Amino acid sequence: MTDNQTWITEVTLLGFQVDPALELVLFGLFSLFYTLTLLGNGVILGLICLDPRLHTPMYFFLSHLAIIDMSYASNNVPKMLANLVSQKRTISFVPCIMQTFLYLAFANTECLILLVMSYDRFTAICHPLRYTVIMSWKVCLVLVTISWAFSFILALVHLILILRLPFCVRHEINHFFCEILSVLKLACADTRLNQVVIFASCVFILVGPLCLVVVSYTRILFAVLKIQSGEGRRKAFSTCSSHLCVVGLFFGSAIVMYMDPKSHHPEEQQKILSLFYSLFNPMLNPLIYSLRNTEVKGALRRALCKERPV
């Protein structure tokens, strides 16, 4: 094994191994999705910053979700698009490892921010009279700071565990970015410690928050059933079901990928799952969480059609 170990300088991302004509189609499609992701989240972030009516805890958390989605997509998608139209699909080892680190950090942060958002909605609906006390700006800042700090620290742990490994001569990653499980396949040493840490992280960052999110929205639904207005119930049910759909798909795909790291999912299936939470989910979040919201649509109309002074 010693003879096969080397200092790795660059790796090749095999990406989507399809016909050249289909690669051009995928390039156009993914470019459109990426543009919509940046545009949708950018509009949401801009409206929240500029409109004083949106300076509330809910939209404060939504602004962080928009930042995460733009950063998450920008970490993975540009290199994927470049590889679709290029014959040279290599990436230096340091940028590859940084891509792994940032992808883990942003994914962890999104899980925790989604949990915080569900708690915010639970407090607003189930404890409306105490909402401003419970969700004060100090509490909001603490929750967001803890989410970002803990996520980056956890990603740093994974990074350190990867860097301790020796890598073999084979430098090909059958993926469109430096995904952690694909990077571990390059190692010549035993990766059981990495697998155990990945599993433990999933329990804490995926299963735990998902259970709390489900409990929060279950309590919300029971509270909604007590609403006398039929229109109010329909609106609340629509909002909760949309949120739960996005949360379920995001958490579900990640759990399938990482709760059993040693399972042999088909590599193309892994790429599709990764594509969902790297591109599709960030594109859908503005539609689900914000652009369907009456207050956000009102802020957008005010921004586009400002009243001229008489």
mmCIF file with all atom_site columns, N, CA and C in Angstrom, residues 172-214:
data_model
loop_
_atom_site.group_PDB
_atom_site.id
_atom_site.type_symbol
_atom_site.label_atom_id
_atom_site.label_alt_id
_atom_site.label_comp_id
_atom_site.label_asym_id
_atom_site.label_entity_id
_atom_site.label_seq_id
_atom_site.pdbx_PDB_ins_code
_atom_site.Cartn_x
_atom_site.Cartn_y
_atom_site.Cartn_z
_atom_site.occupancy
_atom_site.B_iso_or_equiv
_atom_site.pdbx_formal_charge
_atom_site.auth_seq_id
_atom_site.auth_comp_id
_atom_site.auth_asym_id
_atom_site.auth_atom_id
_atom_site.pdbx_PDB_model_num
ATOM 1   N N  . GLU A 1 172 ? -9.559  9.800  -9.439  1.00 0.00 ? 172 GLU A N  1
ATOM 2   C CA . GLU A 1 172 ? -10.805 10.082 -10.131 1.00 0.00 ? 172 GLU A CA 1
ATOM 3   C C  . GLU A 1 172 ? -11.973 10.031 -9.150  1.00 0.00 ? 172 GLU A C  1
ATOM 4   N N  . ILE A 1 173 ? -12.817 11.064 -9.187  1.00 0.00 ? 173 ILE A N  1
ATOM 5   C CA . ILE A 1 173 ? -14.016 11.126 -8.361  1.00 0.00 ? 173 ILE A CA 1
ATOM 6   C C  . ILE A 1 173 ? -15.229 11.034 -9.281  1.00 0.00 ? 173 ILE A C  1
ATOM 7   N N  . ASN A 1 174 ? -16.020 9.998  -9.095  1.00 0.00 ? 174 ASN A N  1
ATOM 8   C CA . ASN A 1 174 ? -17.198 9.800  -9.941  1.00 0.00 ? 174 ASN A CA 1
ATOM 9   C C  . ASN A 1 174 ? -18.359 10.636 -9.397  1.00 0.00 ? 174 ASN A C  1
ATOM 10  N N  . HIS A 1 175 ? -18.206 11.937 -9.543  1.00 0.00 ? 175 HIS A N  1
ATOM 11  C CA . HIS A 1 175 ? -19.217 12.878 -9.061  1.00 0.00 ? 175 HIS A CA 1
ATOM 12  C C  . HIS A 1 175 ? -19.005 14.197 -9.789  1.00 0.00 ? 175 HIS A C  1
ATOM 13  N N  . PHE A 1 176 ? -19.960 15.145 -9.622  1.00 0.00 ? 176 PHE A N  1
ATOM 14  C CA . PHE A 1 176 ? -19.792 16.440 -10.278 1.00 0.00 ? 176 PHE A CA 1
ATOM 15  C C  . PHE A 1 176 ? -19.184 17.482 -9.352  1.00 0.00 ? 176 PHE A C  1
ATOM 16  N N  . PHE A 1 177 ? -18.933 17.121 -8.089  1.00 0.00 ? 177 PHE A N  1
ATOM 17  C CA . PHE A 1 177 ? -18.177 17.985 -7.185  1.00 0.00 ? 177 PHE A CA 1
ATOM 18  C C  . PHE A 1 177 ? -17.521 17.106 -6.132  1.00 0.00 ? 177 PHE A C  1
ATOM 19  N N  . CYS A 1 178 ? -16.712 17.703 -5.273  1.00 0.00 ? 178 CYS A N  1
ATOM 20  C CA . CYS A 1 178 ? -15.948 16.930 -4.292  1.00 0.00 ? 178 CYS A CA 1
ATOM 21  C C  . CYS A 1 178 ? -16.824 16.600 -3.085  1.00 0.00 ? 178 CYS A C  1
ATOM 22  N N  . GLU A 1 179 ? -17.737 15.683 -3.292  1.00 0.00 ? 179 GLU A N  1
ATOM 23  C CA . GLU A 1 179 ? -18.642 15.237 -2.237  1.00 0.00 ? 179 GLU A CA 1
ATOM 24  C C  . GLU A 1 179 ? -17.875 14.333 -1.281  1.00 0.00 ? 179 GLU A C  1
ATOM 25  N N  . ILE A 1 180 ? -18.165 14.420 0.020   1.00 0.00 ? 180 ILE A N  1
ATOM 26  C CA . ILE A 1 180 ? -17.316 13.813 1.035   1.00 0.00 ? 180 ILE A CA 1
ATOM 27  C C  . ILE A 1 180 ? -17.182 12.298 0.874   1.00 0.00 ? 180 ILE A C  1
ATOM 28  N N  . LEU A 1 181 ? -18.270 11.587 0.574   1.00 0.00 ? 181 LEU A N  1
ATOM 29  C CA . LEU A 1 181 ? -18.175 10.142 0.430   1.00 0.00 ? 181 LEU A CA 1
ATOM 30  C C  . LEU A 1 181 ? -17.343 9.756  -0.781  1.00 0.00 ? 181 LEU A C  1
ATOM 31  N N  . SER A 1 182 ? -17.429 10.536 -1.852  1.00 0.00 ? 182 SER A N  1
ATOM 32  C CA . SER A 1 182 ? -16.621 10.272 -3.042  1.00 0.00 ? 182 SER A CA 1
ATOM 33  C C  . SER A 1 182 ? -15.148 10.545 -2.780  1.00 0.00 ? 182 SER A C  1
ATOM 34  N N  . VAL A 1 183 ? -14.850 11.588 -1.995  1.00 0.00 ? 183 VAL A N  1
ATOM 35  C CA . VAL A 1 183 ? -13.459 11.896 -1.652  1.00 0.00 ? 183 VAL A CA 1
ATOM 36  C C  . VAL A 1 183 ? -12.865 10.781 -0.797  1.00 0.00 ? 183 VAL A C  1
ATOM 37  N N  . LEU A 1 184 ? -13.656 10.237 0.123   1.00 0.00 ? 184 LEU A N  1
ATOM 38  C CA . LEU A 1 184 ? -13.150 9.166  0.997   1.00 0.00 ? 184 LEU A CA 1
ATOM 39  C C  . LEU A 1 184 ? -12.781 7.910  0.211   1.00 0.00 ? 184 LEU A C  1
ATOM 40  N N  . LYS A 1 185 ? -13.394 7.712  -0.956  1.00 0.00 ? 185 LYS A N  1
ATOM 41  C CA . LYS A 1 185 ? -13.070 6.540  -1.768  1.00 0.00 ? 185 LYS A CA 1
ATOM 42  C C  . LYS A 1 185 ? -11.652 6.602  -2.331  1.00 0.00 ? 185 LYS A C  1
ATOM 43  N N  . LEU A 1 186 ? -11.044 7.797  -2.315  1.00 0.00 ? 186 LEU A N  1
ATOM 44  C CA . LEU A 1 186 ? -9.671  7.940  -2.811  1.00 0.00 ? 186 LEU A CA 1
ATOM 45  C C  . LEU A 1 186 ? -8.643  7.518  -1.774  1.00 0.00 ? 186 LEU A C  1
ATOM 46  N N  . ALA A 1 187 ? -9.066  7.352  -0.529  1.00 0.00 ? 187 ALA A N  1
ATOM 47  C CA . ALA A 1 187 ? -8.114  7.070  0.553   1.00 0.00 ? 187 ALA A CA 1
ATOM 48  C C  . ALA A 1 187 ? -7.608  5.640  0.495   1.00 0.00 ? 187 ALA A C  1
ATOM 49  N N  . CYS A 1 188 ? -6.340  5.479  0.873   1.00 0.00 ? 188 CYS A N  1
ATOM 50  C CA . CYS A 1 188 ? -5.736  4.146  0.936   1.00 0.00 ? 188 CYS A CA 1
ATOM 51  C C  . CYS A 1 188 ? -5.877  3.530  2.324   1.00 0.00 ? 188 CYS A C  1
ATOM 52  N N  . ALA A 1 189 ? -6.239  4.323  3.309   1.00 0.00 ? 189 ALA A N  1
ATOM 53  C CA . ALA A 1 189 ? -6.291  3.848  4.686   1.00 0.00 ? 189 ALA A CA 1
ATOM 54  C C  . ALA A 1 189 ? -7.729  3.522  5.089   1.00 0.00 ? 189 ALA A C  1
ATOM 55  N N  . ASP A 1 190 ? -7.853  3.017  6.311   1.00 0.00 ? 190 ASP A N  1
ATOM 56  C CA . ASP A 1 190 ? -9.153  2.681  6.874   1.00 0.00 ? 190 ASP A CA 1
ATOM 57  C C  . ASP A 1 190 ? -9.928  3.972  7.159   1.00 0.00 ? 190 ASP A C  1
ATOM 58  N N  . THR A 1 191 ? -11.154 4.055  6.658   1.00 0.00 ? 191 THR A N  1
ATOM 59  C CA . THR A 1 191 ? -11.971 5.260  6.842   1.00 0.00 ? 191 THR A CA 1
ATOM 60  C C  . THR A 1 191 ? -13.125 5.029  7.812   1.00 0.00 ? 191 THR A C  1
ATOM 61  N N  . ARG A 1 192 ? -12.999 4.008  8.662   1.00 0.00 ? 192 ARG A N  1
ATOM 62  C CA . ARG A 1 192 ? -14.116 3.712  9.577   1.00 0.00 ? 192 ARG A CA 1
ATOM 63  C C  . ARG A 1 192 ? -14.389 4.860  10.534  1.00 0.00 ? 192 ARG A C  1
ATOM 64  N N  . LEU A 1 193 ? -13.343 5.541  11.005  1.00 0.00 ? 193 LEU A N  1
ATOM 65  C CA . LEU A 1 193 ? -13.559 6.673  11.900  1.00 0.00 ? 193 LEU A CA 1
ATOM 66  C C  . LEU A 1 193 ? -14.348 7.770  11.186  1.00 0.00 ? 193 LEU A C  1
ATOM 67  N N  . ASN A 1 194 ? -14.002 8.035  9.937   1.00 0.00 ? 194 ASN A N  1
ATOM 68  C CA . ASN A 1 194 ? -14.752 9.023  9.162   1.00 0.00 ? 194 ASN A CA 1
ATOM 69  C C  . ASN A 1 194 ? -16.215 8.622  9.019   1.00 0.00 ? 194 ASN A C  1
ATOM 70  N N  . GLN A 1 195 ? -16.456 7.325  8.763   1.00 0.00 ? 195 GLN A N  1
ATOM 71  C CA . GLN A 1 195 ? -17.832 6.844  8.598   1.00 0.00 ? 195 GLN A CA 1
ATOM 72  C C  . GLN A 1 195 ? -18.624 6.992  9.890   1.00 0.00 ? 195 GLN A C  1
ATOM 73  N N  . VAL A 1 196 ? -17.984 6.690  11.016  1.00 0.00 ? 196 VAL A N  1
ATOM 74  C CA . VAL A 1 196 ? -18.663 6.809  12.302  1.00 0.00 ? 196 VAL A CA 1
ATOM 75  C C  . VAL A 1 196 ? -19.015 8.264  12.599  1.00 0.00 ? 196 VAL A C  1
ATOM 76  N N  . VAL A 1 197 ? -18.082 9.171  12.331  1.00 0.00 ? 197 VAL A N  1
ATOM 77  C CA . VAL A 1 197 ? -18.334 10.599 12.580  1.00 0.00 ? 197 VAL A CA 1
ATOM 78  C C  . VAL A 1 197 ? -19.431 11.115 11.657  1.00 0.00 ? 197 VAL A C  1
ATOM 79  N N  . ILE A 1 198 ? -19.439 10.650 10.400  1.00 0.00 ? 198 ILE A N  1
ATOM 80  C CA . ILE A 1 198 ? -20.507 11.058 9.475   1.00 0.00 ? 198 ILE A CA 1
ATOM 81  C C  . ILE A 1 198 ? -21.864 10.594 9.990   1.00 0.00 ? 198 ILE A C  1
ATOM 82  N N  . PHE A 1 199 ? -21.927 9.346  10.461  1.00 0.00 ? 199 PHE A N  1
ATOM 83  C CA . PHE A 1 199 ? -23.194 8.814  10.980  1.00 0.00 ? 199 PHE A CA 1
ATOM 84  C C  . PHE A 1 199 ? -23.645 9.596  12.215  1.00 0.00 ? 199 PHE A C  1
ATOM 85  N N  . ALA A 1 200 ? -22.710 9.840  13.137  1.00 0.00 ? 200 ALA A N  1
ATOM 86  C CA . ALA A 1 200 ? -23.054 10.587 14.357  1.00 0.00 ? 200 ALA A CA 1
ATOM 87  C C  . ALA A 1 200 ? -23.514 12.000 14.014  1.00 0.00 ? 200 ALA A C  1
ATOM 88  N N  . SER A 1 201 ? -22.855 12.617 13.048  1.00 0.00 ? 201 SER A N  1
ATOM 89  C CA . SER A 1 201 ? -23.246 13.967 12.630  1.00 0.00 ? 201 SER A CA 1
ATOM 90  C C  . SER A 1 201 ? -24.649 13.968 12.037  1.00 0.00 ? 201 SER A C  1
ATOM 91  N N  . CYS A 1 202 ? -24.957 12.926 11.269  1.00 0.00 ? 202 CYS A N  1
ATOM 92  C CA . CYS A 1 202 ? -26.293 12.837 10.664  1.00 0.00 ? 202 CYS A CA 1
ATOM 93  C C  . CYS A 1 202 ? -27.375 12.715 11.730  1.00 0.00 ? 202 CYS A C  1
ATOM 94  N N  . VAL A 1 203 ? -27.089 11.930 12.762  1.00 0.00 ? 203 VAL A N  1
ATOM 95  C CA . VAL A 1 203 ? -28.069 11.783 13.836  1.00 0.00 ? 203 VAL A CA 1
ATOM 96  C C  . VAL A 1 203 ? -28.334 13.136 14.482  1.00 0.00 ? 203 VAL A C  1
ATOM 97  N N  . PHE A 1 204 ? -27.274 13.898 14.707  1.00 0.00 ? 204 PHE A N  1
ATOM 98  C CA . PHE A 1 204 ? -27.416 15.179 15.408  1.00 0.00 ? 204 PHE A CA 1
ATOM 99  C C  . PHE A 1 204 ? -27.936 16.285 14.509  1.00 0.00 ? 204 PHE A C  1
ATOM 100 N N  . ILE A 1 205 ? -27.480 16.327 13.256  1.00 0.00 ? 205 ILE A N  1
ATOM 101 C CA . ILE A 1 205 ? -27.779 17.469 12.393  1.00 0.00 ? 205 ILE A CA 1
ATOM 102 C C  . ILE A 1 205 ? -28.943 17.201 11.450  1.00 0.00 ? 205 ILE A C  1
ATOM 103 N N  . LEU A 1 206 ? -29.319 15.927 11.271  1.00 0.00 ? 206 LEU A N  1
ATOM 104 C CA . LEU A 1 206 ? -30.415 15.587 10.363  1.00 0.00 ? 206 LEU A CA 1
ATOM 105 C C  . LEU A 1 206 ? -31.618 15.004 11.103  1.00 0.00 ? 206 LEU A C  1
ATOM 106 N N  . VAL A 1 207 ? -31.409 13.867 11.766  1.00 0.00 ? 207 VAL A N  1
ATOM 107 C CA . VAL A 1 207 ? -32.527 13.168 12.403  1.00 0.00 ? 207 VAL A CA 1
ATOM 108 C C  . VAL A 1 207 ? -33.117 13.999 13.542  1.00 0.00 ? 207 VAL A C  1
ATOM 109 N N  . GLY A 1 208 ? -32.245 14.542 14.403  1.00 0.00 ? 208 GLY A N  1
ATOM 110 C CA . GLY A 1 208 ? -32.721 15.335 15.527  1.00 0.00 ? 208 GLY A CA 1
ATOM 111 C C  . GLY A 1 208 ? -33.531 16.547 15.088  1.00 0.00 ? 208 GLY A C  1
ATOM 112 N N  . PRO A 1 209 ? -32.969 17.433 14.243  1.00 0.00 ? 209 PRO A N  1
ATOM 113 C CA . PRO A 1 209 ? -33.744 18.578 13.760  1.00 0.00 ? 209 PRO A CA 1
ATOM 114 C C  . PRO A 1 209 ? -35.011 18.192 13.007  1.00 0.00 ? 209 PRO A C  1
ATOM 115 N N  . LEU A 1 210 ? -34.946 17.114 12.203  1.00 0.00 ? 210 LEU A N  1
ATOM 116 C CA . LEU A 1 210 ? -36.140 16.699 11.464  1.00 0.00 ? 210 LEU A CA 1
ATOM 117 C C  . LEU A 1 210 ? -37.264 16.313 12.412  1.00 0.00 ? 210 LEU A C  1
ATOM 118 N N  . CYS A 1 211 ? -36.935 15.572 13.464  1.00 0.00 ? 211 CYS A N  1
ATOM 119 C CA . CYS A 1 211 ? -37.951 15.187 14.449  1.00 0.00 ? 211 CYS A CA 1
ATOM 120 C C  . CYS A 1 211 ? -38.547 16.419 15.131  1.00 0.00 ? 211 CYS A C  1
ATOM 121 N N  . LEU A 1 212 ? -37.694 17.378 15.484  1.00 0.00 ? 212 LEU A N  1
ATOM 122 C CA . LEU A 1 212 ? -38.184 18.599 16.129  1.00 0.00 ? 212 LEU A CA 1
ATOM 123 C C  . LEU A 1 212 ? -39.041 19.428 15.177  1.00 0.00 ? 212 LEU A C  1
ATOM 124 N N  . VAL A 1 213 ? -38.665 19.472 13.899  1.00 0.00 ? 213 VAL A N  1
ATOM 125 C CA . VAL A 1 213 ? -39.468 20.191 12.906  1.00 0.00 ? 213 VAL A CA 1
ATOM 126 C C  . VAL A 1 213 ? -40.844 19.551 12.781  1.00 0.00 ? 213 VAL A C  1
ATOM 127 N N  . VAL A 1 214 ? -40.886 18.231 12.710  1.00 0.00 ? 214 VAL A N  1
ATOM 128 C CA . VAL A 1 214 ? -42.166 17.525 12.592  1.00 0.00 ? 214 VAL A CA 1
ATOM 129 C C  . VAL A 1 214 ? -43.032 17.777 13.823  1.00 0.00 ? 214 VAL A C  1
#
